[in-house]
PDB file of C-alpha atoms in Angstrom:
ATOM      1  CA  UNK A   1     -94.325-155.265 -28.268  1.00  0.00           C
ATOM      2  CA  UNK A   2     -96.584-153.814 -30.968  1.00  0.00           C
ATOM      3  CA  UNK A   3     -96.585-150.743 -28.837  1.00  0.00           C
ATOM      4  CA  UNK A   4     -92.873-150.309 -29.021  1.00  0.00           C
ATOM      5  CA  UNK A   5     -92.681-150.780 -32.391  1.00  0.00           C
ATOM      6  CA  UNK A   6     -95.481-148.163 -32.510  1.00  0.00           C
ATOM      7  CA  UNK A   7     -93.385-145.734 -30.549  1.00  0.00           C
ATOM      8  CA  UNK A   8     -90.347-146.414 -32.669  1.00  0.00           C
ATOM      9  CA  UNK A   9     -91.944-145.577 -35.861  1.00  0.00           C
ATOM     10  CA  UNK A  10     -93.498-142.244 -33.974  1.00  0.00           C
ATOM     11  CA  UNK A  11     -89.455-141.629 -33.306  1.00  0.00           C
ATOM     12  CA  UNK A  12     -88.790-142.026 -36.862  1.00  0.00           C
ATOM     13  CA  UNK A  13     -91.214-140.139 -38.261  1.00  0.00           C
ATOM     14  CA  UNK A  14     -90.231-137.296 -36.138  1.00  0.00           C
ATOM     15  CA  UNK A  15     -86.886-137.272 -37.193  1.00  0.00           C
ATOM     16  CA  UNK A  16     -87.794-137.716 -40.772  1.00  0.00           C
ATOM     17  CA  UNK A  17     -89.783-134.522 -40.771  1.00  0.00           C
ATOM     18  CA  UNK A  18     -87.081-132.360 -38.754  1.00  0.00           C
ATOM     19  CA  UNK A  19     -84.476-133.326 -41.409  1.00  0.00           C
ATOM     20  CA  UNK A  20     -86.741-132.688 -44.215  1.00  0.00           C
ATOM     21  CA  UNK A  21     -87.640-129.142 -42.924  1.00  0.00           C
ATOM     22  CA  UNK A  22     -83.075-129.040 -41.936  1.00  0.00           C
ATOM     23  CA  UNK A  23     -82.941-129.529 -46.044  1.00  0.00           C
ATOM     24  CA  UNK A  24     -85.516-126.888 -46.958  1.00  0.00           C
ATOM     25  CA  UNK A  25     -83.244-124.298 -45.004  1.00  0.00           C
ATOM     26  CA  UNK A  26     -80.150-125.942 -46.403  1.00  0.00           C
ATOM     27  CA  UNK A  27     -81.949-125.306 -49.737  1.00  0.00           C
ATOM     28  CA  UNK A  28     -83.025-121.803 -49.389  1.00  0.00           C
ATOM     29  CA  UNK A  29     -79.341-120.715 -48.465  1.00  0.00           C
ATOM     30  CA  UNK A  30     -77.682-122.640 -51.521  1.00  0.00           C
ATOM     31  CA  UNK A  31     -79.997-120.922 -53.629  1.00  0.00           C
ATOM     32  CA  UNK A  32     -79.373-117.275 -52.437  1.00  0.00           C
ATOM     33  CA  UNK A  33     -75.790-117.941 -51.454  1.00  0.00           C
ATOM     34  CA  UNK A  34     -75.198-114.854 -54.014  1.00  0.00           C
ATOM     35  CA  UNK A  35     -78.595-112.891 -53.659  1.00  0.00           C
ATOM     36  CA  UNK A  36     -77.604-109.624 -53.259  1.00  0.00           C
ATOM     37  CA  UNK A  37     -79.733-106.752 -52.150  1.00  0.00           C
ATOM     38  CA  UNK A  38     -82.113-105.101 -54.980  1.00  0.00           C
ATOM     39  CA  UNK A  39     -81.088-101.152 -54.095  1.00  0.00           C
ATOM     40  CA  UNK A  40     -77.436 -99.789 -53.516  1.00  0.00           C
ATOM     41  CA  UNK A  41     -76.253-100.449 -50.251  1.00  0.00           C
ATOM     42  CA  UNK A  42     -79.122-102.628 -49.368  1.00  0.00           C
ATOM     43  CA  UNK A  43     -78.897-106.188 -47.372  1.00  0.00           C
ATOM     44  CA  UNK A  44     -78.164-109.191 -48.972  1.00  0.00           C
ATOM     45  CA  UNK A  45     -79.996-112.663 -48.345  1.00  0.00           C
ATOM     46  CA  UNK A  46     -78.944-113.725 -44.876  1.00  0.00           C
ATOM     47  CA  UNK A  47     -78.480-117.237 -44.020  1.00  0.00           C
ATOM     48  CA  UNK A  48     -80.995-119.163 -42.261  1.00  0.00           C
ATOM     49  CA  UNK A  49     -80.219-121.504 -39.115  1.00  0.00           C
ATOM     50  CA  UNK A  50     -82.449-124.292 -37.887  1.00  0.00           C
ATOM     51  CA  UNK A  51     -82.559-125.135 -34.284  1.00  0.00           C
ATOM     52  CA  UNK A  52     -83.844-128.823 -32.926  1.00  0.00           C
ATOM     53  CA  UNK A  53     -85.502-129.526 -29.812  1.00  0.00           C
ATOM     54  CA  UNK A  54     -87.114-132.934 -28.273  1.00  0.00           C
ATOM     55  CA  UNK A  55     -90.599-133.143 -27.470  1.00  0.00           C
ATOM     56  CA  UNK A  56     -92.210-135.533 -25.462  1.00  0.00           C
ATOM     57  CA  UNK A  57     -95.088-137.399 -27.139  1.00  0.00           C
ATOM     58  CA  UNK A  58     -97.890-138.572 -24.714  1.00  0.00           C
ATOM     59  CA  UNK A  59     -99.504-140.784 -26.771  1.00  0.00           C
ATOM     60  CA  UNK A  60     -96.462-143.225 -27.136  1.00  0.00           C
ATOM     61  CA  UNK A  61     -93.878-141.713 -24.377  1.00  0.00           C
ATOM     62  CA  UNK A  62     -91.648-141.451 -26.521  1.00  0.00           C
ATOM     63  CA  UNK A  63     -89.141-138.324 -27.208  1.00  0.00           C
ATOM     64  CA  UNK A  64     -89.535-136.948 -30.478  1.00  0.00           C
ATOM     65  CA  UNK A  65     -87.254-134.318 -32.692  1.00  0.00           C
ATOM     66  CA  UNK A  66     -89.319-130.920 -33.130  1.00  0.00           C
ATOM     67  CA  UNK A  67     -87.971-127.777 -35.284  1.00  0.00           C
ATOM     68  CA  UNK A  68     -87.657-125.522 -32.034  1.00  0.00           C
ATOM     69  CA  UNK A  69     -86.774-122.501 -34.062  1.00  0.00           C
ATOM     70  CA  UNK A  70     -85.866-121.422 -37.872  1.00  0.00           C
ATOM     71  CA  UNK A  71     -83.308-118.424 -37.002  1.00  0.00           C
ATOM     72  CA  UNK A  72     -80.773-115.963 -38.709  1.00  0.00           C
ATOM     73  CA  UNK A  73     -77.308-116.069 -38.919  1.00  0.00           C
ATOM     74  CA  UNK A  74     -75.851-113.034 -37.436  1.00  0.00           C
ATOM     75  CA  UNK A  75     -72.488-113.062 -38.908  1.00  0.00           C
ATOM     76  CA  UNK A  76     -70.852-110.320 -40.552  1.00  0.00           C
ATOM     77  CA  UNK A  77     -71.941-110.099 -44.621  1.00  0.00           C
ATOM     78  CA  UNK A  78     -68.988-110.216 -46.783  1.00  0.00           C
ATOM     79  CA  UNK A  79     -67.968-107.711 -49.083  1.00  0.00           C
ATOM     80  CA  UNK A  80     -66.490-107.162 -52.132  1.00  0.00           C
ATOM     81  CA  UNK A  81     -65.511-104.148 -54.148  1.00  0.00           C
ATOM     82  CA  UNK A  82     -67.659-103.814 -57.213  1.00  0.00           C
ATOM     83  CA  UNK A  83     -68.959-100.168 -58.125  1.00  0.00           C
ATOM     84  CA  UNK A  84     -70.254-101.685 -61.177  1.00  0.00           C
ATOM     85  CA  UNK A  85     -72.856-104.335 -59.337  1.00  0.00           C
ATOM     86  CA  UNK A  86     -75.886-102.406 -59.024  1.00  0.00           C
ATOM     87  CA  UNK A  87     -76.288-103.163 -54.663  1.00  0.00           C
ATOM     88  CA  UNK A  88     -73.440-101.378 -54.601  1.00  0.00           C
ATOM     89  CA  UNK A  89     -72.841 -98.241 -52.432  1.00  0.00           C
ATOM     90  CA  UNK A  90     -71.410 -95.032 -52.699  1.00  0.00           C
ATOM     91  CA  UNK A  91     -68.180 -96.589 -51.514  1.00  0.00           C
ATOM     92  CA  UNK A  92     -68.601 -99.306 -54.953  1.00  0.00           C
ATOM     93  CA  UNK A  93     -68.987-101.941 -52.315  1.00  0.00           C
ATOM     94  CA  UNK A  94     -71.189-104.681 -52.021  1.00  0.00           C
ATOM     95  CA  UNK A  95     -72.785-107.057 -49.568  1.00  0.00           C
ATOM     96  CA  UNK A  96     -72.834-110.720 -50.271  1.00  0.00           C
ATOM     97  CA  UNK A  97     -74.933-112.815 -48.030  1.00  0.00           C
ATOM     98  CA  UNK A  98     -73.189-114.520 -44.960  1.00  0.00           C
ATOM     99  CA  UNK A  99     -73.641-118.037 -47.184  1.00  0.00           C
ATOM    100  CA  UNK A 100     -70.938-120.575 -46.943  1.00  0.00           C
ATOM    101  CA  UNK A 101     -71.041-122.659 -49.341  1.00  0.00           C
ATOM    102  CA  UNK A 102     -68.902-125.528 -47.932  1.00  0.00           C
ATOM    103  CA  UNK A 103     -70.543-125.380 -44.684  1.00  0.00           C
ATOM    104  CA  UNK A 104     -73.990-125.511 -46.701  1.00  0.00           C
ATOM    105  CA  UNK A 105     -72.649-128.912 -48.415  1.00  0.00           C
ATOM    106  CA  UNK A 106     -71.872-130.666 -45.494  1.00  0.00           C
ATOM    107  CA  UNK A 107     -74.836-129.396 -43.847  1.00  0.00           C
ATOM    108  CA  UNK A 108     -76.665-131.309 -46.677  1.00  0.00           C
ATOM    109  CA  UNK A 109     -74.617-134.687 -46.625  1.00  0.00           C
ATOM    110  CA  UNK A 110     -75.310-134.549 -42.714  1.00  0.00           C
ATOM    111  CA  UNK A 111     -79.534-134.162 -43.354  1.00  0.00           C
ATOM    112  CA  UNK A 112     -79.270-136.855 -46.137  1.00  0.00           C
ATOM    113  CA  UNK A 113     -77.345-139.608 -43.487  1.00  0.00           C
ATOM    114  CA  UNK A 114     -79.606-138.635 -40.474  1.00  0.00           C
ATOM    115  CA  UNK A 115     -82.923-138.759 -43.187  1.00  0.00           C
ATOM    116  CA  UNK A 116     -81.478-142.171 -44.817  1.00  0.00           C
ATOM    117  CA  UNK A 117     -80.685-143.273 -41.110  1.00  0.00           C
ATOM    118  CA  UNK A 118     -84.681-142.836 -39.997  1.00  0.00           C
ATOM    119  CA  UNK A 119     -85.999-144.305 -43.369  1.00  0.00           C
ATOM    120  CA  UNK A 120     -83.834-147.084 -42.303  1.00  0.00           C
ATOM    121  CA  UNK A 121     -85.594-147.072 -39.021  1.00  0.00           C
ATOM    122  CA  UNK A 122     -89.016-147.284 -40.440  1.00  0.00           C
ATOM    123  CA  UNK A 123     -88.450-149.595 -43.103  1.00  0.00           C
ATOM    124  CA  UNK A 124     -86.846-152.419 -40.229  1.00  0.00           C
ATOM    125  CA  UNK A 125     -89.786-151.744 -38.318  1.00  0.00           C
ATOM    126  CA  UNK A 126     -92.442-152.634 -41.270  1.00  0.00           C
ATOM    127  CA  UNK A 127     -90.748-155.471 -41.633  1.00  0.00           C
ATOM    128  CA  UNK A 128     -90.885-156.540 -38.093  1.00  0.00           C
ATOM    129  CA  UNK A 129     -94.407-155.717 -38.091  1.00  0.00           C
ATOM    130  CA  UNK A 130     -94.696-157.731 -40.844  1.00  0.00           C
ATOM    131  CA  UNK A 131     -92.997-160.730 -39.069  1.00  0.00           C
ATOM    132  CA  UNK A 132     -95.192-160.609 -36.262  1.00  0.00           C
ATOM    133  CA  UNK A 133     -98.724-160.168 -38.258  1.00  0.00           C
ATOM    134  CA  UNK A 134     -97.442-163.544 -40.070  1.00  0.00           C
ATOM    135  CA  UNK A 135     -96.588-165.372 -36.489  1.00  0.00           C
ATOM    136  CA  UNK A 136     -99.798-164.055 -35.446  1.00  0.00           C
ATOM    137  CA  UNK A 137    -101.374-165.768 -38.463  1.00  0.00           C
ATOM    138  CA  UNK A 138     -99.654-169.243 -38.156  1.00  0.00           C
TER     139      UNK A 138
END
């Protein structure tokens, strides 16, 4: 039993520290969701992806939720006419990163549930272990 509960906490822990790394990303593009580039014509900030993968842990058996891979978004950059903004090229254009904003929010409410979900997870199973420790006691 105590190894189950083990292996559940393992779980938990895993996911807690995929969705924390999920909110860093999240974080990063909020925060340059208007970073341009610093010479005319140059690149803006491009948004970051995060890619999940589930590992088998030996020690418990259990599977457990790994970063697999912190990627780039490829699509397009937008652009807006402004020959005043100092990225801007020849043309007066500039590139704004590929940032969107609403699908950065959700992104975040969706890493708070799934981290709230896990702390969940870990707090039920203190508590059992807590239960049994005191029928072990008695």
């Amino acid at each position: 039993m105590l190894d189950s509960l083990q292996a559940s906490l393992t779980v938990a822990s895993s996911g807690l520290e995929a969705q924390s790394t999920r909110m860093r990303i999240v974080s990063e593009n909020l925060a340059n969701a208007t970073s341009t580039g610093r010479a005319a014509g140059a690149d803006p900030y491009q948004r970051k992806t995060i890619t999940f993968d589930a590992a088998m842990d030996r020690a418990s058996g259990a599977q457990l939720a790994k970063v697999k891979e912190i990627g780039v978004d490829t699509t397009p950059y937008r652009v807006e006419y402004d020959p005043g903004h100092p990225a801007a090229d020849k043309a007066g254009y500039v590139k704004l990163p590929n940032v969107n904003m609403m699908i950065e929010m959700a992104d975040m409410r969706e890493v708070n549930r799934s981290y709230e979900a896990n702390l969940q997870v870990v707090k039920q199973v203190r508590s059992m272990l807590g239960m049994t420790i005191d029928l072990l006691r008695s």
